[in-house]
Structure formats: structure tokens, C-alpha cells
Amino acid sequence: MTIKQVLTLRNFMIILCIFMLALLGQKALRLHSKIETVREAERLYASGDLIAAEKRYRLAAANASILYKEDQIAARLKELAPITAIRSSLSTLTLKIEDQLTTKDFGGFMESYASLLSLKSQYMKPSGPYETYYRQLSGDSGISDRLGIGFQQFKAQFLAELAASQRGSSTDNDGDSFKWNLLRIPDVYLGGADAKKDLLATQFKAHDTAQLKALAAAGSFSPMLDYALSLTDAYSSHSYTAPWVASQIEMSAKLILRKDVDGDQIAAFSTHAAAYRKYAASAGLAASKVLTLIDSTTSKLLRSAAMLVRSGGYAEAIQRYSDLAQLQDTGAEISAAQLAWNIAEPVRLLPGGEEPGKYTHVVSVSGRYGAKLAVTGTDSSGRLYYADLRNDGTVTTRTGDPIPGFESLRSLAFDDPLSVYSEVPVVVAAGSRQDGRTSFTAYTIRPEGISLLFSFAGNSYEFQPDDASIRVTNADMGDGSEGRTAIFRQTNGVYQFSEIYQEYPLVDASELELHPLETVVLKVDIYIDSNGRPVVSANGRFLALQGNVGTVTGPALATGQFQYRFDYVGTDTGEQYVPVFVVESLGSMNPIP
């Protein structure tokens, strides 16, 4: 072994010895410390300072350098376990509170506060064995002061959030957590129950009324009511009463409703009033000043609509009734107004009759033909239209063809005698003619449609109920003659020319000599003989015609006299000497072209 090796081994051994001596010294110190700690704990325990004794016993129990009075230490710690629990809990809560204040965790902070109250209720019972120890340990921990500082910190935070929300426009109550957090802060940390009540009421009222006023100013009536309901529900769920919500709604609602009425915005009033009624029902308001205002205003508006109907303002009245339909059933009033309007302006019953100037020559009757109201008229093309209003309120319409010569149409009229006979309405169109006569065209109005009843021209016509014929004075017979009265009779539902009306007796030509110097009527057939003289052939007998003969030939009605005169005429058997018939008037019986 070399000298170097010997020296190195020696140095190592010296270092090892020094290290061992240090360890022995440290252990000796820990042995001494434990013994002294146990002695001090015993002294403190004996003097009644159990809090300090519990701390020393815990230190001794944690010193494992020597087994010294371990059973005694364990027994003491068991005896003093409540103090240990109080100390440990307070320490844990203090650390949690510091962390929660740093992270602004109000929910956790309130849980810590609840845990502290639970710990306090467990150990700080009046005259309880640990009341004094709890007071001392709590004071030593400073947890009460930290709680007070924390609640003031959260109070300032939540009031700032409330003020920021008040300046904004949010109506999301999930964002109103600052309100409910303020409510959770114990009264003692807000100056007591009364001070807390005043503070929160002032702040909440300022916030809520500002939000409600902003919605009202923006015209957001329904959102304002919805927000008020959500506010009330939110406060209720937190066992809080906010009377200013209903008060502000009442004030804003009255202002908006009165503004609607003053501006004649009846539809807006009705919408807002209906929304408020819904709000009142949801809020459980059986009566309020706004409900009274709505009811009284609605009644007033209904009366004004009825006055409009009476004064002829039908359109405005119907619009007002329609606007108020959200508040009450106005169907009957609307129907009555429409009926009154139709009676005042029957043309409205016709298709598109609401359009001004669509129809001309409009005529109506009421209480006839089984209808409450019947009306007829023509459009610009001369087409005939008909409509009637039944007693059950139903309206039926018919559409006919254009009236011939409608450009000269003078009038339309319902013909009652013909209507009674036909058992359906009969409409007669009268038009002007260049010859001074009037053209008459009549139509029957049946459920299946409008059909022609007659068409002729004359000065006038008259229905004869005894035989259902029609007499037409100065009828146009198509031959240029005037002054004759024609009789029309119905064939296959349409009136056609039947005969000329005679004021004098119709006699047979064979009896002519029996009525000398009497004006009579003969039914004859006229021809011109070879000498150019008009001759009558009637029932195998021939007569000579003189007087107002004209140019009529063929079947005719001749009015005149036999005046004891005779003359020669040409016949198919040769010349014959026959009576002369002096003609006063002559009417052709040929069909009217």
C-alpha cells in the first residue's frame, strides 16, 4: 500500500466520523426537544392552557426521534381532539377563503362561510366545553376579519356590476346574478337587516326602473311586460318582493295606452291592451288602474264606432270594430255595420261593388222576393248583374248577358207585377230610341241564372193580370205605323207578339151589314186587284177598302165603318159588286221583323 492510498483512506474515515457525530448530535437535540416539549405540554395542561398544551402534544407526537411517553401523548391528544379539529378546520377554511377571494369565487366563498357557521354551531355553544377554545382559536386565525373584508369586496363588485347593467340594455335575468349574490350576503356585513333592505331596495329599484323605462321608450311594449314578469318571478324565486316593478309597469302602460288613443292608433291600443291583460293574468292582477283604463276606453271606442255607423262612416266603423276584436268579440257589430252599409249602398252586394264607378244604372229594393235586399246594375260593357242579401246574412249573385243597345240604356227597374206573376224578380231595362219610343228588355232572375223575358219597343207597357198578357202602347210593329197597341203573350217562357189591341168590337165580315155606321174591327187579308184597288178577303167574302188604307197587304186588323156604300172589285172569279169598308186605321198582323 502506498502512502497516498493510506492518506486517502484516513481522510475518508475522518469525514465519516464527523458525519456520524453530527447525526448523533442532531438526534440528541431532537431527543432533548421532545422531552422538553412533553414536559412543557404537561405543564400547560396542568395549568389549564389546553390550546397551547394541544399544540405541544402535537409537536411531540410528530417527533419520532425517541419513544417517550407515547401512550400519555396519545391519550392527551385524544382528549384534546376537539381543539385539534377546531384548529385544523379554521386553518383549512382560512386558506380556502384566501383562494376564493383571489379568484372571486363567491359561490365557494359562501360555502366556506356556511362551513364556518356549521363549525361555530358545533363548538361555540353557550356554556359549552369548547366555547372559550373556539373563540380563542377563531380570533388567532383572523378568519372573521377576513370574512368581513371578503364580503365588502364582493359587495363592491356586485354593486358595480349592477350599475354597469343599469347603464346597459340587457334584460337577461341570468345576467342579474349580482342581485341574487347581494341578497345572499349576510345582513351583518351590510350594516344590519334594515340597512341591507334599504340599500338593496334603492339599488334594485334604480336598476329595474331604468331597464323598464328604456323598453317603454323604445316602444317595446310586450318585451317590457315580459321582462316585468320575469323580474317578478326571479325575485319571487329568491323570496324577495319588488313592488316598484308593478308600479313602473302601471305608469308606463297608462302612458303608452293613452298615447295610442290620443294618436288615433286604435290597432296599437288594442294590441297593447291585449298584451297587458295577458300580463295581468300571468301576474295574478285581478284589478288595476290600467285594466280599468282599458275597459273604459274600449267601451268609449265601441260607442264611437256605433256613432260612425249611424252617421254613415261605415268603413271607419268596421275598421274600428276590427281593431278592437283583440279585446272582445266584435263579430256581431261588424256584421251589423256591413249590413247597414249594404243597405245604404246596395251596389256593394254586386261582385266588386266596393270599387267606385264599376256599375251604372244601379237600382235596389228591400223586403221583396224573399230577400232583405235585392240590387241590380250594369257594368261598363252593359252586362247585367244581380245580387240579393238573404235574412240569414248570405249574399247570392247572378251574372247575365250584355243588354242589347246598352249604350242607349236609360234606366233599370224591378217590375213588381211581373215579379209576382213569375214568382222570381223581374228586371226591366229601358232605353232611348231615335223614333221617340222606348225599348223595353226584361229578364227573370232565377236561381239557375238570368234569362230573357221580353224585348219590344213602344211608349209604355202594362201587364194584364187577368190573362197574363202585356199591352204595349204605340208599339213598334216594324212597318213604320204608329199609335197601335200590341198585345204580347208568353210562349215557352218568353213574351212574343200576339195581336193588335182593339178598342172596338171585332166582328165577322159576313156580319158587316148588321153594324151600319158603327166603328168595328175586321180580321182581314188584304191584296191589290188588277185595277190597283185594295181588296179584303175575309171568310170567303170580298170587301172594297177606302179611307186610310196605306200600303199594308196580307193579314191585318182593319178598323172602320160600313156606310151603306158598294163598289166593284176584281176577284179570282171576276169583278164583283161588294160592300165598301171605310178604314180609320189598319194594322198589319205580319210577324214583327
XYZ file of C-alpha atoms in Angstrom:
593
model
C 0.000 0.000 0.000
C 1.412 3.357 -0.908
C 1.467 6.459 1.262
C -1.134 8.148 -0.999
C -3.550 5.311 -0.554
C -3.087 5.401 3.224
C -3.763 9.123 3.398
C -6.896 8.884 1.277
C -8.435 6.134 3.408
C -7.698 8.093 6.527
C -9.370 11.195 5.207
C -12.481 9.215 4.329
C -12.680 7.737 7.806
C -12.296 11.175 9.383
C -15.148 12.576 7.275
C -17.327 9.603 8.112
C -16.715 10.066 11.808
C -17.549 13.754 11.615
C -20.825 12.968 9.781
C -21.750 10.342 12.357
C -21.011 12.734 15.177
C -23.268 15.359 13.555
C -26.092 12.882 13.230
C -25.685 11.822 16.832
C -25.724 15.452 17.865
C -28.862 16.172 15.885
C -30.606 13.145 17.328
C -29.550 14.149 20.775
C -31.046 17.556 20.205
C -34.333 16.069 18.909
C -34.416 13.727 21.933
C -33.957 16.642 24.201
C -36.526 18.704 22.329
C -39.178 16.013 22.567
C -38.593 15.545 26.249
C -38.779 19.284 26.839
C -41.895 19.597 24.616
C -43.666 16.856 26.572
C -42.698 18.463 29.862
C -43.947 21.854 28.616
C -47.180 20.286 27.370
C -47.753 18.670 30.720
C -47.142 21.960 32.442
C -49.545 23.792 30.177
C -52.131 21.050 30.513
C -51.823 21.213 34.276
C -52.267 24.982 34.200
C -55.426 24.645 32.103
C -53.970 26.189 28.930
C -55.314 23.389 26.799
C -54.906 25.173 23.454
C -51.169 25.641 23.973
C -50.894 22.128 25.519
C -52.622 20.581 22.447
C -50.131 22.320 20.184
C -47.142 20.951 22.230
C -48.586 17.457 22.318
C -48.971 17.535 18.545
C -45.354 18.635 18.171
C -44.207 15.871 20.496
C -46.267 13.297 18.626
C -44.695 14.442 15.386
C -41.139 13.939 16.855
C -40.290 10.284 16.213
C -36.643 10.514 17.339
C -37.397 8.687 20.578
C -40.262 6.805 22.088
C -41.030 8.938 25.066
C -44.365 8.819 26.922
C -46.116 7.881 23.692
C -49.167 6.491 25.451
C -49.556 9.606 27.516
C -49.163 11.835 24.445
C -51.767 9.808 22.532
C -54.187 9.960 25.444
C -53.806 13.701 25.752
C -54.279 14.247 22.052
C -57.391 12.099 22.102
C -58.710 14.108 24.963
C -57.883 17.356 23.167
C -59.105 16.144 19.718
C -61.925 18.795 19.510
C -59.330 21.550 19.827
C -57.289 19.858 17.132
C -60.382 19.683 14.914
C -61.242 23.347 15.513
C -57.682 24.444 14.744
C -57.466 22.294 11.611
C -60.869 23.373 10.280
C -60.186 27.043 10.832
C -56.815 26.740 9.124
C -58.344 24.947 6.141
C -61.184 27.464 5.831
C -58.753 30.384 6.064
C -56.714 29.014 3.173
C -59.869 28.389 1.107
C -61.194 31.880 1.756
C -57.930 33.455 0.626
C -58.016 31.438 -2.572
C -61.708 32.236 -3.203
C -61.166 35.942 -2.753
C -58.297 35.813 -5.195
C -60.394 34.026 -7.835
C -63.589 35.974 -6.954
C -65.405 32.679 -6.348
C -68.458 33.969 -4.479
C -70.220 30.612 -4.535
C -67.242 28.911 -2.944
C -66.870 31.817 -0.542
C -70.461 31.341 0.648
C -69.823 27.605 1.064
C -66.836 28.437 3.223
C -68.993 30.832 5.212
C -71.601 28.122 5.690
C -68.879 25.688 6.811
C -67.658 28.238 9.337
C -71.200 28.663 10.676
C -71.519 24.899 10.958
C -68.194 24.663 12.812
C -69.226 27.508 15.087
C -72.581 25.921 15.871
C -70.784 22.697 16.783
C -68.191 24.108 19.167
C -69.401 27.527 20.231
C -72.444 26.503 22.161
C -73.298 28.798 25.072
C -71.602 27.427 28.237
C -70.275 24.553 26.105
C -66.911 22.954 26.949
C -65.202 24.319 23.813
C -66.775 27.771 23.552
C -63.762 29.513 25.040
C -61.307 27.496 22.950
C -63.251 28.199 19.763
C -63.289 31.936 20.464
C -59.546 31.968 21.035
C -58.675 29.826 18.018
C -61.016 31.817 15.762
C -59.524 35.071 16.928
C -55.986 33.759 16.462
C -56.862 32.648 12.878
C -58.247 36.086 11.907
C -60.944 34.334 9.842
C -63.751 36.636 10.985
C -61.886 39.736 9.869
C -61.049 38.068 6.574
C -64.701 37.227 6.047
C -65.715 40.826 6.698
C -63.142 42.098 4.208
C -64.300 39.469 1.690
C -67.956 40.365 1.926
C -67.156 44.050 1.493
C -65.052 43.167 -1.531
C -67.915 41.166 -3.079
C -70.434 43.871 -2.169
C -68.414 46.460 -4.066
C -68.046 44.083 -7.013
C -71.747 43.273 -7.253
C -72.867 46.884 -6.860
C -70.502 47.850 -9.655
C -71.939 45.101 -11.873
C -75.468 46.296 -11.018
C -74.588 49.864 -12.005
C -72.987 48.676 -15.255
C -76.086 46.647 -16.105
C -78.295 49.644 -15.353
C -76.374 51.689 -17.902
C -76.705 48.902 -20.476
C -79.777 47.310 -22.078
C -79.541 43.673 -21.023
C -82.849 42.087 -19.953
C -81.435 38.604 -19.416
C -82.135 37.714 -15.796
C -79.461 35.045 -15.915
C -77.149 38.044 -16.075
C -78.707 39.502 -12.911
C -76.699 37.143 -10.692
C -75.214 40.197 -8.972
C -78.681 40.852 -7.498
C -79.070 37.408 -6.084
C -75.467 37.435 -4.810
C -76.152 40.693 -2.975
C -79.197 39.093 -1.410
C -77.004 36.204 -0.182
C -74.602 38.479 1.674
C -75.476 38.182 5.405
C -77.243 41.186 6.936
C -74.433 41.790 9.419
C -71.958 42.511 6.625
C -74.270 45.093 5.054
C -74.921 47.106 8.183
C -77.803 45.057 9.585
C -81.189 43.921 8.272
C -82.718 47.400 7.867
C -79.637 48.891 6.230
C -79.382 45.931 3.857
C -83.078 46.225 2.979
C -82.783 49.949 2.228
C -79.564 49.556 0.258
C -80.786 46.725 -1.958
C -84.250 48.229 -2.482
C -82.694 51.509 -3.630
C -80.192 49.834 -5.937
C -82.603 47.229 -7.361
C -85.335 49.810 -7.953
C -82.977 52.153 -9.794
C -81.743 49.268 -11.952
C -85.165 47.776 -12.759
C -86.990 51.032 -13.446
C -84.182 52.160 -15.754
C -84.489 48.912 -17.739
C -88.288 49.114 -17.900
C -88.253 52.773 -18.931
C -85.728 52.024 -21.668
C -88.006 49.331 -23.112
C -91.029 51.634 -22.912
C -89.151 54.470 -24.615
C -88.151 52.085 -27.411
C -91.801 51.120 -27.966
C -91.088 47.540 -26.885
C -94.369 47.133 -25.025
C -94.634 43.343 -24.975
C -90.903 42.850 -24.191
C -91.348 45.319 -21.336
C -94.226 43.271 -19.896
C -92.318 40.024 -20.411
C -89.312 41.487 -18.635
C -91.524 42.639 -15.764
C -92.959 39.132 -15.406
C -89.513 37.561 -15.485
C -88.312 40.089 -12.902
C -91.235 39.302 -10.615
C -90.693 35.557 -10.997
C -86.964 35.913 -10.387
C -87.497 37.990 -7.259
C -90.147 35.551 -6.055
C -87.800 32.610 -6.513
C -85.363 34.440 -4.235
C -88.109 35.249 -1.698
C -87.853 38.943 -2.408
C -90.620 41.469 -3.063
C -90.112 44.283 -5.585
C -93.280 46.459 -5.630
C -91.648 49.045 -7.904
C -91.865 46.619 -10.865
C -95.675 46.661 -10.915
C -95.715 50.407 -10.198
C -93.430 51.213 -13.118
C -95.396 48.911 -15.454
C -98.615 50.639 -14.423
C -97.119 54.055 -15.100
C -95.577 53.131 -18.472
C -98.621 51.159 -19.642
C -101.017 54.024 -18.928
C -98.722 56.460 -20.741
C -98.430 54.239 -23.836
C -102.142 53.363 -23.987
C -103.207 56.985 -23.697
C -100.685 57.940 -26.379
C -102.220 55.277 -28.667
C -105.731 56.648 -28.208
C -104.682 60.298 -28.479
C -102.927 59.469 -31.739
C -105.979 57.564 -33.010
C -103.833 54.410 -33.188
C -106.674 52.087 -32.240
C -104.994 48.925 -33.580
C -101.905 49.694 -31.480
C -104.084 50.388 -28.438
C -105.858 47.076 -28.911
C -102.580 45.165 -29.273
C -101.049 46.831 -26.220
C -104.224 46.405 -24.160
C -104.469 42.716 -25.023
C -100.802 42.259 -24.087
C -101.393 43.984 -20.742
C -104.436 41.820 -19.984
C -102.298 38.755 -20.622
C -99.613 40.187 -18.350
C -102.149 40.948 -15.624
C -103.492 37.392 -15.752
C -99.982 35.948 -15.516
C -99.097 38.318 -12.697
C -102.308 37.482 -10.815
C -103.694 41.028 -11.041
C -107.468 40.827 -10.745
C -107.783 44.615 -10.853
C -105.565 47.590 -11.616
C -105.821 51.140 -12.837
C -104.580 50.052 -16.242
C -107.268 47.354 -16.533
C -109.879 49.952 -15.607
C -108.452 52.335 -18.230
C -108.545 49.572 -20.864
C -112.168 48.683 -20.098
C -113.405 52.271 -20.071
C -111.500 53.211 -23.221
C -112.720 50.113 -25.048
C -116.334 50.933 -24.188
C -115.837 54.500 -25.374
C -114.316 53.344 -28.665
C -117.166 50.880 -29.235
C -119.689 53.667 -28.713
C -117.803 55.879 -31.148
C -117.877 53.068 -33.740
C -121.649 52.741 -33.315
C -121.983 56.512 -33.846
C -119.921 56.237 -37.017
C -122.348 53.626 -38.342
C -125.308 55.872 -37.617
C -123.631 58.812 -39.382
C -122.664 56.764 -42.440
C -118.972 56.272 -41.631
C -119.235 52.560 -42.293
C -115.666 51.847 -43.420
C -114.156 53.642 -40.428
C -116.603 51.951 -38.062
C -115.818 48.480 -39.416
C -112.096 49.202 -39.163
C -112.542 50.309 -35.556
C -114.556 47.203 -34.700
C -111.874 45.072 -36.371
C -109.108 46.838 -34.433
C -110.929 46.173 -31.149
C -111.509 42.495 -31.918
C -108.415 41.600 -29.857
C -110.146 42.911 -26.761
C -113.631 41.493 -27.266
C -115.733 39.705 -29.859
C -116.971 42.373 -32.287
C -118.190 39.952 -34.962
C -121.847 40.883 -34.441
C -121.061 44.606 -34.590
C -119.033 44.186 -37.783
C -121.857 42.205 -39.408
C -124.405 44.854 -38.398
C -122.218 47.644 -39.776
C -121.709 45.782 -43.042
C -125.457 45.229 -43.324
C -126.150 48.905 -42.723
C -123.513 49.808 -45.298
C -125.001 47.404 -47.852
C -128.470 48.795 -47.274
C -127.166 52.337 -47.661
C -125.068 51.386 -50.700
C -126.650 48.263 -52.230
C -124.171 48.283 -55.117
C -121.666 46.776 -52.656
C -123.543 43.475 -52.906
C -122.651 43.163 -56.590
C -119.322 41.499 -57.485
C -116.605 44.111 -56.985
C -119.224 46.631 -55.909
C -116.769 48.252 -53.482
C -114.914 49.670 -56.494
C -116.218 53.176 -57.229
C -117.786 53.611 -60.657
C -117.794 49.922 -61.561
C -121.576 49.830 -62.004
C -124.144 52.180 -63.552
C -127.946 52.289 -63.536
C -127.980 50.608 -60.121
C -131.414 50.020 -58.570
C -132.375 48.170 -55.397
C -135.416 47.139 -53.381
C -135.736 45.883 -49.844
C -138.047 43.368 -48.221
C -139.127 41.766 -51.501
C -138.667 38.478 -53.319
C -137.814 36.713 -50.063
C -134.700 38.842 -49.615
C -133.742 41.504 -47.146
C -132.192 43.478 -50.006
C -132.019 42.970 -53.793
C -129.931 45.015 -56.218
C -129.229 45.031 -59.939
C -126.930 47.041 -62.183
C -124.837 47.019 -65.333
C -121.100 47.316 -65.777
C -119.302 49.316 -68.449
C -119.952 46.614 -71.046
C -123.698 46.645 -70.410
C -123.643 43.226 -68.743
C -126.471 42.767 -66.232
C -125.701 41.719 -62.663
C -127.989 40.863 -59.767
C -127.395 40.218 -56.067
C -129.574 39.719 -53.026
C -128.996 39.621 -49.308
C -130.959 36.940 -47.513
C -132.328 37.206 -43.987
C -129.658 34.788 -42.782
C -126.957 37.176 -43.982
C -125.916 35.197 -47.065
C -125.374 37.005 -50.371
C -126.095 35.372 -53.744
C -125.212 36.848 -57.135
C -126.188 36.231 -60.775
C -124.482 37.349 -63.962
C -126.356 37.863 -67.238
C -125.510 38.827 -70.803
C -124.893 42.352 -72.066
C -128.173 44.217 -72.632
C -128.786 44.886 -76.354
C -128.280 48.570 -77.164
C -126.906 49.220 -73.688
C -125.247 52.396 -74.986
C -128.722 53.987 -75.034
C -129.790 52.449 -71.732
C -131.765 54.938 -69.696
C -132.770 53.034 -66.558
C -133.231 49.721 -64.786
C -136.239 48.836 -62.649
C -137.771 45.924 -60.801
C -141.257 45.150 -62.185
C -143.353 44.105 -59.212
C -146.496 42.831 -61.085
C -144.389 40.687 -63.398
C -142.247 39.554 -60.467
C -145.346 38.440 -58.554
C -146.656 36.583 -61.592
C -143.270 34.984 -62.419
C -142.555 34.271 -58.709
C -138.990 35.493 -59.253
C -137.545 39.001 -59.554
C -138.037 40.622 -62.964
C -135.686 43.409 -64.034
C -136.637 45.719 -66.909
C -134.080 47.743 -68.875
C -135.447 50.827 -70.604
C -133.505 52.501 -73.415
C -133.953 55.524 -75.638
C -134.689 55.297 -79.400
C -134.425 57.789 -82.199
C -138.144 57.450 -83.052
C -139.092 58.611 -79.537
C -140.193 55.206 -78.409
C -138.607 53.326 -75.520
C -137.003 49.926 -75.891
C -138.019 47.556 -73.111
C -135.967 44.422 -72.310
C -136.980 42.306 -69.321
C -135.097 39.499 -67.532
C -136.169 36.941 -64.967
C -133.749 36.285 -62.109
C -133.843 32.603 -61.281
C -131.532 30.511 -59.071
C -130.035 28.945 -62.198
C -129.320 32.314 -63.814
C -130.674 35.331 -65.697
C -132.890 34.742 -68.754
C -134.740 36.962 -71.246
C -138.471 37.521 -70.595
C -139.385 40.022 -73.355
C -137.978 42.610 -75.721
C -140.126 45.212 -77.548
C -140.427 48.940 -78.126
C -143.230 51.394 -77.524
C -144.267 54.315 -75.416
C -145.167 52.158 -72.422
C -146.306 48.723 -71.453
C -148.757 47.282 -68.938
C -149.053 43.776 -67.556
C -152.612 42.375 -67.620
C -153.001 40.058 -64.623
C -156.326 38.624 -65.859
C -154.756 36.865 -68.835
C -151.004 37.436 -68.103
C -150.631 39.365 -71.384
C -148.710 42.614 -71.898
C -150.105 45.626 -73.762
C -147.590 47.882 -75.459
C -148.784 51.334 -76.475
C -147.513 52.835 -79.733
C -145.781 49.547 -80.314
C -143.127 49.299 -82.986
C -144.689 46.807 -85.396
C -141.819 47.058 -87.857
C -143.956 48.635 -90.597
C -143.488 52.262 -89.683
C -147.035 52.583 -88.319
C -147.728 54.425 -85.112
C -150.382 54.603 -82.456
C -151.222 50.935 -82.278
C -151.341 48.971 -79.076
C -149.838 45.499 -79.370
C -150.579 42.532 -77.193
C -147.751 40.159 -76.250
C -148.298 36.735 -74.774
C -145.885 34.301 -73.191
C -144.727 31.339 -75.245
C -142.098 28.941 -73.890
C -141.198 31.415 -71.148
C -140.709 34.410 -73.482
C -143.298 37.075 -74.421
C -143.966 37.316 -78.159
C -146.277 39.458 -80.298
C -149.810 38.042 -80.359
C -152.179 40.670 -81.813
C -153.121 44.306 -82.066
C -155.221 45.545 -79.229
C -158.659 46.739 -80.414
C -160.816 49.258 -78.664
C -163.827 48.434 -80.918
C -165.740 45.153 -81.278
C -164.305 42.515 -83.553
C -166.984 41.293 -85.963
C -167.031 38.758 -88.744
C -167.013 40.176 -92.305
C -170.246 38.301 -93.049
C -171.992 40.394 -90.362
C -170.698 43.771 -91.514
C -174.087 44.964 -92.811
C -175.581 44.299 -89.405
C -173.434 47.162 -87.987
C -174.001 50.082 -90.283
C -172.302 53.353 -89.303
C -170.663 51.599 -86.291
C -166.920 51.534 -85.856
C -165.911 47.878 -85.816
C -162.785 45.775 -86.305
C -162.401 43.171 -89.019
C -159.724 40.500 -89.232
C -158.874 40.534 -92.946
C -156.402 39.500 -95.636
C -155.589 42.421 -97.997
C -154.457 42.195 -101.617
C -154.376 44.597 -104.591
C -156.656 43.722 -107.531
C -155.842 44.076 -111.220
C -157.014 47.681 -111.183
C -154.693 48.601 -108.271
C -157.506 48.784 -105.747
C -157.093 47.320 -102.198
C -159.448 44.401 -101.636
C -160.301 42.438 -98.473
C -160.821 38.728 -98.414
C -162.466 37.524 -95.233
C -164.128 34.138 -94.691
C -164.864 33.764 -98.432
C -166.310 37.267 -98.746
C -164.804 40.274 -100.528
C -164.913 43.912 -99.438
C -163.684 47.084 -101.044
C -161.405 49.250 -98.913
C -161.449 53.027 -98.901
C -160.093 55.639 -96.488
C -156.835 55.350 -94.539
C -155.667 52.221 -96.326
C -151.952 52.841 -96.691
C -149.754 50.161 -98.243
C -150.451 47.264 -95.892
C -151.093 43.888 -97.501
C -151.530 40.450 -96.047
C -153.101 39.610 -92.686
C -154.297 42.716 -90.874
C -156.784 44.190 -88.451
C -158.917 46.908 -90.065
C -160.839 49.431 -88.021
C -163.632 51.392 -89.740
C -167.317 51.595 -90.745
C -169.822 50.309 -93.282
C -171.608 53.425 -94.587
C -174.119 51.795 -96.961
C -171.868 52.117 -99.983
C -170.870 49.466 -102.541
C -168.238 49.295 -105.289
C -166.740 46.955 -107.890
C -163.527 44.996 -107.163
C -161.539 42.378 -109.005
C -161.576 38.856 -107.635
C -160.296 35.489 -108.801
C -163.801 34.810 -110.197
C -164.101 38.135 -111.887
C -165.460 41.534 -110.968
C -167.925 41.643 -108.097
C -170.120 44.361 -106.633
C -169.282 44.346 -102.879
C -169.763 46.482 -99.719
C -167.237 49.272 -99.080
C -165.394 49.336 -95.712
C -164.152 52.840 -94.846
C -160.866 52.353 -92.933
C -159.908 54.524 -89.979
C -156.780 52.541 -89.067
C -155.058 49.494 -90.368
C -152.622 47.225 -88.525
C -150.528 44.539 -90.146
C -150.518 41.144 -88.464
C -147.367 40.018 -90.211
C -144.597 38.904 -87.738
C -142.503 41.819 -86.433
C -139.156 41.674 -88.232
